[in-house]
Tab-separated table of C-alpha atoms in Angstrom:
chain	number	residue	atom	x	y	z
A	4	MET	CA	118.179	-35.280	76.435
A	5	SER	CA	114.532	-35.604	77.483
A	6	PRO	CA	112.121	-37.180	74.989
A	7	ASP	CA	109.807	-34.928	73.026
A	8	PRO	CA	106.329	-34.600	74.557
A	9	LEU	CA	103.650	-36.687	72.929
A	10	LEU	CA	101.397	-35.102	70.360
A	11	HIS	CA	97.702	-34.614	70.983
A	12	LEU	CA	95.300	-35.606	68.213
A	13	ALA	CA	91.665	-34.707	67.583
A	14	VAL	CA	89.360	-35.081	64.603
A	15	ALA	CA	86.692	-32.654	63.439
A	16	LEU	CA	83.516	-34.473	62.374
A	17	ASP	CA	81.225	-32.740	59.905
A	18	GLY	CA	78.450	-34.468	57.963
A	19	ALA	CA	79.874	-36.913	55.408
A	20	GLY	CA	83.279	-35.216	55.580
A	21	TRP	CA	84.725	-31.787	54.848
A	22	HIS	CA	84.704	-32.134	51.054
A	23	PRO	CA	81.273	-31.059	49.765
A	24	ALA	CA	81.052	-34.104	47.475
A	25	ALA	CA	82.051	-36.620	50.165
A	26	TRP	CA	78.457	-37.808	50.568
A	27	ARG	CA	78.629	-39.247	47.036
A	28	GLU	CA	81.584	-41.556	47.767
A	29	PRO	CA	80.874	-45.334	47.533
A	30	ASP	CA	81.535	-45.939	51.237
A	31	ALA	CA	79.683	-42.842	52.471
A	32	ARG	CA	76.514	-43.257	54.550
A	33	PRO	CA	74.331	-40.304	53.473
A	34	ALA	CA	71.107	-42.072	54.447
A	35	GLU	CA	72.373	-42.276	58.048
A	36	LEU	CA	73.584	-38.697	58.586
A	37	PHE	CA	70.628	-37.964	60.848
A	38	THR	CA	70.888	-41.104	62.951
A	39	GLY	CA	72.565	-41.565	66.304
A	40	ALA	CA	74.210	-44.788	65.162
A	41	TYR	CA	76.173	-42.978	62.436
A	42	TRP	CA	77.712	-40.514	64.887
A	43	SER	CA	78.302	-43.121	67.581
A	44	ASP	CA	80.163	-45.280	65.050
A	45	LEU	CA	82.427	-42.373	64.067
A	46	VAL	CA	83.228	-41.408	67.664
A	47	ALA	CA	83.841	-45.059	68.587
A	48	GLU	CA	86.269	-45.356	65.656
A	49	ALA	CA	88.117	-42.260	66.900
A	50	GLU	CA	88.285	-43.799	70.371
A	51	GLU	CA	89.751	-47.002	68.904
A	52	GLY	CA	92.563	-44.776	67.647
A	53	LEU	CA	93.126	-43.386	71.181
A	54	LEU	CA	92.463	-39.833	69.983
A	55	ASP	CA	92.125	-37.086	72.586
A	56	PHE	CA	88.741	-35.894	71.412
A	57	VAL	CA	86.356	-35.334	68.543
A	58	THR	CA	84.682	-32.049	67.706
A	59	ILE	CA	81.208	-32.043	66.166
A	60	GLU	CA	80.413	-29.192	63.780
A	61	ASP	CA	77.272	-27.111	64.110
A	62	SER	CA	75.947	-23.796	62.850
A	63	PHE	CA	72.973	-21.628	63.556
A	64	GLY	CA	71.816	-21.470	59.969
A	65	ILE	CA	71.683	-24.090	57.268
A	66	GLN	CA	74.912	-24.772	55.375
A	67	SER	CA	75.498	-22.395	52.462
A	68	THR	CA	78.253	-21.484	50.032
A	69	ASP	CA	77.117	-17.847	50.294
A	70	PHE	CA	78.444	-16.332	53.546
A	71	ASN	CA	75.710	-13.717	53.803
A	72	ASP	CA	72.665	-15.649	52.622
A	73	VAL	CA	71.186	-19.118	52.071
A	74	ASP	CA	72.077	-20.622	48.690
A	75	ASP	CA	69.764	-22.826	46.620
A	76	ARG	CA	72.192	-25.678	45.976
A	77	VAL	CA	70.798	-29.197	46.135
A	78	ASP	CA	74.015	-31.095	45.339
A	79	GLN	CA	75.582	-30.736	48.795
A	80	VAL	CA	74.643	-31.891	52.294
A	81	ARG	CA	72.160	-29.519	53.888
A	82	GLY	CA	70.818	-29.847	57.402
A	83	ARG	CA	72.466	-31.226	60.514
A	84	LEU	CA	71.666	-32.579	63.967
A	85	ASP	CA	72.181	-30.444	67.081
A	86	ALA	CA	75.808	-30.921	68.098
A	87	VAL	CA	75.269	-30.960	71.876
A	88	LEU	CA	72.485	-33.526	71.603
A	89	THR	CA	74.534	-35.606	69.162
A	90	ALA	CA	77.412	-35.531	71.649
A	91	ALA	CA	75.065	-36.721	74.396
A	92	ARG	CA	73.940	-39.577	72.131
A	93	THR	CA	77.533	-40.721	71.550
A	94	ALA	CA	78.672	-40.432	75.171
A	95	PRO	CA	77.243	-43.763	76.447
A	96	ALA	CA	78.675	-45.564	73.395
A	97	THR	CA	82.231	-44.610	74.385
A	98	SER	CA	84.263	-44.507	77.601
A	99	ARG	CA	87.506	-42.571	77.138
A	100	ILE	CA	87.476	-40.142	74.214
A	101	GLY	CA	86.578	-36.477	74.735
A	102	ILE	CA	83.446	-35.151	73.012
A	103	VAL	CA	83.368	-31.478	72.039
A	104	PRO	CA	80.264	-30.054	70.338
A	105	THR	CA	80.259	-26.680	68.592
A	106	VAL	CA	78.032	-24.001	70.136
A	107	VAL	CA	77.137	-20.611	68.658
A	108	SER	CA	77.480	-17.985	71.373
A	109	THR	CA	75.928	-15.103	69.440
A	110	HIS	CA	72.368	-16.411	69.541
A	111	THR	CA	72.239	-18.679	72.603
A	112	GLU	CA	72.127	-17.888	76.308
A	113	PRO	CA	75.197	-18.853	78.345
A	114	PHE	CA	72.942	-19.984	81.191
A	115	HIS	CA	71.263	-22.595	79.011
A	116	LEU	CA	74.508	-23.690	77.377
A	117	SER	CA	76.304	-24.040	80.712
A	118	LYS	CA	73.808	-26.560	82.011
A	119	ALA	CA	73.655	-28.409	78.662
A	120	VAL	CA	77.428	-28.965	78.592
A	121	ALA	CA	77.486	-29.714	82.335
A	122	THR	CA	74.850	-32.377	81.667
A	123	LEU	CA	76.962	-33.723	78.791
A	124	ASP	CA	79.918	-33.927	81.180
A	125	TYR	CA	77.800	-36.058	83.522
A	126	ALA	CA	76.639	-38.268	80.624
A	127	ALA	CA	80.225	-38.669	79.411
A	128	ARG	CA	81.642	-39.035	82.936
A	129	GLY	CA	84.117	-36.191	82.584
A	130	ARG	CA	84.794	-36.132	78.836
A	131	ALA	CA	82.871	-33.058	77.686
A	132	GLY	CA	84.035	-29.824	76.148
A	133	LEU	CA	82.672	-27.144	73.850
A	134	ARG	CA	83.878	-25.232	70.809
A	135	ILE	CA	82.766	-21.656	71.012
A	136	GLN	CA	81.753	-20.100	67.678
A	137	ILE	CA	80.383	-16.681	66.780
A	138	SER	CA	77.828	-15.835	64.094
A	139	ALA	CA	78.286	-12.833	61.808
A	140	LYS	CA	75.829	-13.914	59.073
A	141	PRO	CA	72.715	-11.782	58.511
A	142	HIS	CA	70.467	-14.751	57.627
A	143	GLU	CA	71.332	-16.393	60.960
A	144	TYR	CA	70.406	-13.196	62.818
A	145	ALA	CA	67.079	-13.233	60.967
A	146	LEU	CA	66.312	-16.683	62.346
A	147	ILE	CA	66.176	-15.156	65.826
A	148	GLY	CA	64.989	-11.653	65.049
A	149	ARG	CA	66.454	-10.235	68.252
A	150	ARG	CA	69.021	-8.045	66.524
A	151	THR	CA	70.516	-7.520	63.090
A	152	THR	CA	73.940	-7.286	61.499
A	153	GLU	CA	75.281	-5.962	58.228
A	154	PRO	CA	76.606	-8.312	55.500
A	155	VAL	CA	80.356	-8.870	55.527
A	156	VAL	CA	82.019	-8.059	52.199
A	157	LEU	CA	85.357	-9.842	52.032
A	158	ALA	CA	86.921	-6.912	50.193
A	159	ASP	CA	86.135	-4.751	53.239
A	160	ILE	CA	87.258	-7.263	55.858
A	161	ASN	CA	90.245	-5.160	56.942
A	162	THR	CA	88.403	-1.862	57.229
A	163	ASP	CA	88.108	-0.289	60.674
A	164	GLU	CA	84.312	-0.635	60.605
A	165	VAL	CA	84.285	-4.369	59.891
A	166	GLN	CA	87.162	-5.065	62.268
A	167	ALA	CA	85.309	-3.212	65.048
A	168	ARG	CA	82.217	-5.322	64.394
A	169	ILE	CA	84.262	-8.519	64.471
A	170	ALA	CA	85.970	-7.412	67.678
A	171	GLU	CA	82.557	-6.849	69.260
A	172	HIS	CA	81.438	-10.393	68.357
A	173	PHE	CA	84.539	-11.921	69.881
A	174	SER	CA	84.423	-9.717	72.973
A	175	GLU	CA	80.878	-10.944	73.528
A	176	ALA	CA	82.089	-14.536	73.075
A	177	ALA	CA	84.810	-14.005	75.692
A	178	ASP	CA	82.235	-12.722	78.186
A	179	TYR	CA	80.016	-15.661	77.241
A	180	VAL	CA	82.745	-18.153	78.172
A	181	GLU	CA	83.409	-16.304	81.427
A	182	VAL	CA	79.724	-16.523	82.372
A	183	VAL	CA	79.645	-20.238	81.507
A	184	ARG	CA	82.753	-20.952	83.576
A	185	ARG	CA	81.350	-19.018	86.556
A	186	LEU	CA	78.069	-20.924	86.346
A	187	TRP	CA	79.980	-24.211	86.396
A	188	ASP	CA	81.733	-22.934	89.539
A	189	SER	CA	78.532	-21.727	91.188
A	190	TRP	CA	77.963	-25.064	92.918
A	191	GLU	CA	80.811	-26.166	95.150
A	192	ASP	CA	81.886	-29.765	94.580
A	193	ASP	CA	80.397	-30.907	97.891
A	194	ALA	CA	77.191	-28.854	97.716
A	195	GLU	CA	75.063	-32.000	97.499
A	196	ILE	CA	74.775	-33.591	100.936
A	197	ARG	CA	72.107	-36.250	100.229
A	198	ASP	CA	71.718	-36.856	103.980
A	199	ALA	CA	68.417	-38.691	104.389
A	200	ALA	CA	68.793	-38.770	108.174
A	201	THR	CA	68.767	-34.967	108.480
A	202	GLY	CA	66.566	-34.414	105.428
A	203	ARG	CA	69.174	-32.154	103.776
A	204	PHE	CA	69.876	-32.888	100.096
A	205	VAL	CA	71.733	-29.659	99.344
A	206	ASP	CA	73.886	-27.321	101.439
A	207	ARG	CA	72.628	-23.966	100.171
A	208	ALA	CA	75.667	-22.200	101.642
A	209	LYS	CA	77.679	-23.948	98.919
A	210	LEU	CA	75.586	-22.525	96.059
A	211	HIS	CA	76.676	-19.072	94.911
A	212	HIS	CA	75.351	-16.182	92.896
A	213	ILE	CA	77.872	-15.304	90.191
A	214	ASP	CA	76.618	-11.701	89.823
A	215	PHE	CA	78.263	-11.217	86.414
A	216	GLU	CA	77.721	-7.765	84.897
A	217	GLY	CA	79.208	-6.949	81.494
A	218	ASP	CA	78.477	-5.232	78.193
A	219	TRP	CA	76.272	-8.103	76.984
A	220	PHE	CA	75.221	-10.134	79.972
A	221	ASP	CA	73.914	-9.580	83.481
A	222	VAL	CA	73.708	-13.044	84.996
A	223	ARG	CA	72.985	-13.644	88.660
A	224	GLY	CA	73.051	-17.433	88.808
A	225	PRO	CA	73.598	-19.926	90.280
A	226	SER	CA	73.301	-22.779	87.773
A	227	ILE	CA	70.565	-25.341	88.253
A	228	THR	CA	73.024	-28.148	87.431
A	229	PRO	CA	75.602	-29.239	90.028
A	230	ARG	CA	79.276	-28.702	89.248
A	231	PRO	CA	80.346	-30.949	86.313
A	232	PRO	CA	82.697	-33.900	86.930
A	233	GLN	CA	85.611	-31.983	85.372
A	234	GLY	CA	84.783	-28.856	87.354
A	235	GLN	CA	84.980	-26.948	84.106
A	236	PRO	CA	84.626	-28.871	80.811
A	237	VAL	CA	87.291	-28.021	78.225
A	238	VAL	CA	86.704	-24.822	76.210
A	239	THR	CA	88.059	-24.652	72.638
A	240	ALA	CA	87.955	-22.044	69.859
A	241	LEU	CA	89.084	-21.695	66.229
A	242	GLY	CA	91.052	-18.612	65.187
A	243	HIS	CA	92.467	-17.206	61.941
A	244	ALA	CA	93.671	-13.719	62.946
A	245	THR	CA	94.578	-11.488	65.858
A	246	ILE	CA	91.057	-10.863	67.219
A	247	PRO	CA	90.112	-14.572	67.504
A	248	TYR	CA	93.633	-15.304	68.759
A	249	GLN	CA	92.828	-12.897	71.611
A	250	LEU	CA	89.719	-14.936	72.398
A	251	ILE	CA	91.800	-18.124	72.453
A	252	ALA	CA	94.384	-16.475	74.712
A	253	ARG	CA	91.783	-15.000	77.038
A	254	ALA	CA	89.188	-17.757	77.315
A	255	ALA	CA	90.141	-21.142	75.803
A	256	ASP	CA	91.922	-24.275	76.965
A	257	VAL	CA	92.613	-25.377	73.362
A	258	GLY	CA	92.942	-23.111	70.323
A	259	PHE	CA	92.652	-24.402	66.748
A	260	VAL	CA	94.691	-22.485	64.150
A	261	THR	CA	95.214	-22.856	60.418
A	262	PRO	CA	98.887	-22.507	59.412
A	263	HIS	CA	99.952	-23.492	55.904
A	264	ASP	CA	103.598	-24.195	56.704
A	265	ARG	CA	105.968	-24.521	59.647
A	266	ASP	CA	107.008	-20.847	59.653
A	267	GLY	CA	103.380	-19.777	59.608
A	268	ALA	CA	102.663	-22.057	62.532
A	269	ALA	CA	105.547	-20.556	64.514
A	270	ALA	CA	104.289	-17.004	63.897
A	271	ILE	CA	100.754	-17.896	65.016
A	272	VAL	CA	101.924	-19.695	68.138
A	273	ALA	CA	104.158	-16.746	69.079
A	274	GLU	CA	101.281	-14.295	68.655
A	275	ILE	CA	98.926	-16.400	70.784
A	276	ARG	CA	101.568	-16.757	73.512
A	277	ARG	CA	102.002	-12.945	73.561
A	278	GLU	CA	98.241	-12.478	73.816
A	279	GLN	CA	98.121	-15.116	76.545
A	280	GLU	CA	100.635	-13.095	78.552
A	281	PHE	CA	98.651	-9.871	77.974
A	282	ALA	CA	95.569	-11.675	79.265
A	283	GLY	CA	97.386	-12.656	82.462
A	284	ARG	CA	97.246	-16.371	81.672
A	285	ALA	CA	100.915	-17.012	80.895
A	286	SER	CA	101.183	-19.558	83.714
A	287	GLN	CA	98.169	-21.558	82.528
A	288	ARG	CA	98.419	-24.451	80.060
A	289	LEU	CA	96.893	-23.462	76.735
A	290	HIS	CA	97.140	-25.921	73.861
A	291	VAL	CA	97.518	-24.698	70.278
A	292	PHE	CA	96.425	-27.296	67.718
A	293	GLY	CA	97.037	-27.021	63.978
A	294	ASP	CA	94.013	-27.746	61.774
A	295	LEU	CA	94.486	-29.689	58.528
A	296	VAL	CA	92.079	-31.177	55.989
A	297	VAL	CA	93.322	-34.658	55.108
A	298	PHE	CA	92.949	-37.019	52.148
A	299	LEU	CA	94.770	-40.229	53.133
A	300	ASP	CA	95.423	-43.247	50.898
A	301	GLU	CA	98.021	-45.951	50.311
A	302	THR	CA	99.913	-43.763	47.849
A	303	THR	CA	100.183	-40.041	47.239
A	304	ALA	CA	98.871	-40.537	43.715
A	305	ALA	CA	95.780	-42.350	45.013
A	306	ALA	CA	95.041	-39.559	47.499
A	307	GLU	CA	95.439	-36.867	44.862
A	308	GLU	CA	93.313	-38.841	42.386
A	309	ARG	CA	90.556	-39.160	44.989
A	310	ARG	CA	90.709	-35.443	45.707
A	311	ALA	CA	90.493	-34.716	41.974
A	312	ARG	CA	87.533	-37.098	41.606
A	313	LEU	CA	85.679	-35.377	44.445
A	314	ASP	CA	86.468	-31.955	42.985
A	315	GLU	CA	85.065	-33.066	39.631
A	316	ALA	CA	81.895	-34.317	41.326
A	317	ALA	CA	81.557	-31.003	43.169
A	318	GLY	CA	82.120	-29.030	39.984
A	319	THR	CA	84.892	-26.895	41.499
A	320	PRO	CA	88.220	-27.415	43.289
A	321	TYR	CA	87.816	-27.685	47.048
A	322	THR	CA	89.381	-24.863	49.035
A	323	SER	CA	89.656	-24.428	52.782
A	324	ASP	CA	90.833	-22.027	55.475
A	325	ALA	CA	93.115	-24.880	56.602
A	326	HIS	CA	96.021	-26.524	54.819
A	327	ILE	CA	94.845	-29.389	52.603
A	328	PHE	CA	97.004	-32.501	52.761
A	329	ALA	CA	96.734	-35.341	50.229
A	330	GLY	CA	99.117	-38.258	50.682
A	331	THR	CA	99.995	-41.269	52.791
A	332	ALA	CA	99.836	-41.666	56.567
A	333	SER	CA	103.630	-41.771	56.686
A	334	GLU	CA	103.897	-38.506	54.782
A	335	LEU	CA	101.342	-36.872	57.076
A	336	ALA	CA	103.302	-38.122	60.099
A	337	ASP	CA	106.392	-36.420	58.625
A	338	LEU	CA	104.492	-33.135	58.394
A	339	LEU	CA	103.055	-33.366	61.916
A	340	ALA	CA	106.469	-34.235	63.342
A	341	ASP	CA	107.996	-31.234	61.564
A	342	TRP	CA	105.379	-28.573	62.388
A	343	ARG	CA	105.332	-29.524	66.068
A	344	HIS	CA	108.729	-27.827	66.353
A	345	ALA	CA	106.910	-24.552	65.643
A	346	GLY	CA	105.252	-24.875	69.046
A	347	LEU	CA	102.049	-26.701	68.141
A	348	THR	CA	101.068	-29.108	70.908
A	349	GLY	CA	98.646	-31.098	68.786
A	350	TYR	CA	96.528	-31.270	65.663
A	351	ARG	CA	92.874	-31.363	64.787
A	352	LEU	CA	92.457	-33.290	61.548
A	353	ARG	CA	89.448	-32.716	59.317
A	354	PRO	CA	88.685	-35.938	57.375
A	355	ALA	CA	87.831	-35.021	53.786
A	356	ALA	CA	85.491	-38.000	53.511
A	357	LEU	CA	83.866	-40.147	56.193
A	358	PRO	CA	84.471	-42.839	57.162
A	359	HIS	CA	87.389	-43.299	54.715
A	360	ASP	CA	89.820	-40.682	56.023
A	361	LEU	CA	88.881	-41.217	59.673
A	362	THR	CA	89.797	-44.905	59.498
A	363	ARG	CA	93.052	-44.027	57.739
A	364	ILE	CA	93.819	-41.722	60.674
A	365	THR	CA	93.017	-44.290	63.365
A	366	ARG	CA	94.428	-47.390	61.629
A	367	GLU	CA	97.426	-46.009	59.727
A	368	LEU	CA	98.454	-42.561	60.985
A	369	VAL	CA	98.185	-43.417	64.694
A	370	PRO	CA	100.345	-46.580	64.424
A	371	GLU	CA	102.873	-44.573	62.391
A	372	LEU	CA	103.073	-41.881	65.092
A	373	GLN	CA	103.255	-44.535	67.818
A	374	ALA	CA	106.159	-46.225	66.027
A	375	ARG	CA	107.961	-42.889	66.102
A	376	GLY	CA	107.251	-42.417	69.814
A	377	LEU	CA	105.046	-39.395	69.121
A	378	PHE	CA	101.654	-40.647	70.274
A	379	ARG	CA	100.210	-42.577	73.191
A	380	THR	CA	99.810	-46.359	73.020
A	381	ALA	CA	97.023	-46.402	75.620
A	382	TYR	CA	94.788	-43.906	77.360
A	383	GLN	CA	96.430	-42.744	80.575
A	384	ALA	CA	93.416	-40.866	81.939
A	385	SER	CA	89.655	-41.159	81.941
A	386	THR	CA	88.718	-37.492	81.502
A	387	LEU	CA	89.298	-35.038	78.665
A	388	ARG	CA	91.205	-32.736	81.007
A	389	GLY	CA	93.331	-35.724	81.935
A	390	HIS	CA	94.155	-36.520	78.285
A	391	LEU	CA	95.279	-32.923	77.763
A	392	GLY	CA	97.242	-32.635	80.999
A	393	LEU	CA	94.914	-29.919	82.285
A	394	SER	CA	94.328	-29.771	86.027
A	395	ARG	CA	90.821	-29.778	87.475
A	396	PRO	CA	90.180	-26.171	88.600
A	397	ALA	CA	88.833	-25.413	92.047
A	398	SER	CA	85.566	-23.496	92.247
A	399	ARG	CA	86.450	-19.817	92.615
A	400	TYR	CA	83.420	-19.393	94.887
A	401	ALA	CA	84.530	-22.157	97.248
A	402	VAL	CA	87.796	-20.302	97.722
A	403	ALA	CA	85.935	-17.015	98.255
A	404	ALA	CA	83.522	-18.659	100.666
A	405	ASP	CA	86.437	-19.818	102.810
A	406	ASP	CA	87.327	-16.155	103.266
A	407	ASP	CA	83.861	-14.633	103.443
A	408	PRO	CA	80.824	-16.779	102.639
A	409	ALA	CA	78.285	-13.986	103.018
A	410	PRO	CA	78.672	-12.097	99.684
A	411	THR	CA	78.191	-14.998	97.274
A	412	ALA	CA	76.168	-17.719	98.975
A	413	VAL	CA	72.568	-18.243	97.866
A	414	GLY	CA	70.188	-17.231	100.629
A	415	ALA	CA	66.934	-18.924	101.562
A	416	GLY	CA	64.341	-18.439	98.859
A	417	ALA	CA	66.828	-17.193	96.242
A	418	GLY	CA	66.773	-18.775	92.779
A	419	ALA	CA	68.599	-18.597	89.473
A	420	SER	CA	68.197	-15.830	86.964
A	421	ALA	CA	69.919	-14.956	83.733
A	422	GLY	CA	69.589	-12.191	81.205
A	423	HIS	CA	70.943	-11.317	77.741
A	424	GLN	CA	70.950	-7.571	77.241
A	425	GLY	CA	71.530	-7.648	73.514
A	426	SER	CA	73.764	-5.094	71.882
């Protein structure tokens, strides 16, 4: 009988932790939330635990407990650093762990994002990714002023009108990812000649227009940044229902889902695998990670007492889209070992408080999983794609150029252009 495949592990970093009162904990570092050193320390700690990657949360608007508007609370963390720039700051401080910033596709241009993440991949020497996120909040639309959207009333979430609007957001996000991937491919890997003797730095026949035309974007390309070290950095997305599952199946390399038990995890994985087949990607490796919020302590009672203390400080019990776990590292290892049989290939853990729960993950959970033969004991690769067992894709335009270079190659005098049509 062959051994079970190893689990993949990531952590989701957000401010002082996912509990809104985490910044008030004795070991929290609220005065350092807007410093590079704080984030570099967290990512370095995750790398010490041999984790596959970290994600860094971001949003287009300021944090709020009101989905449709900005609240006036002053007792919770408000404000954050740009996730892509924070990732770039942490890259030189680490050498193996993947770094995956969140990006909001609804209000940013794929052309600009493609070169930002390609640049991150150069800074991290092949360890970059992105988490694609949509925006459906009216106050975030108002920050840009380019278009508007109606408030989402949770009681109406399942109506045809709201579902159609949500589907439009995610369809746009899928096109966004396709444009980004094509821009990464628009330079062949050997497009840079750097031949001082002949005076040729670039072979322009190896730069290609992408000529993408869709409902939201008409992008000619090529990128202004050479092809990233990974060819295509890793694309991830979070999903809670069929429409975002379709985005994961169509466009992502890693999908984050939020089951609350093993049976729920199995149902979600089965649905994503069906959607993956519908999207024509059944033969491609697509990871499905379970998301959990974690409170970890030496005893279950201590973890639950800490959760209760934080809830009291916040003035209300903490709730989440993801399952909330409070217990020991051994108990969490039991859960992860059990749910993996539902088809999950890994987990993204959301530390309730930083750095407390992150260090419990790296210094207690990881050794527990290693002792059970469920997690790596050393990095076996140097890139994020390597950690995840994802192959480095060939540039689609290099393949096309082998057949007929004329239609896609950039001609003399041609440049890059990109456009967002709006909706």
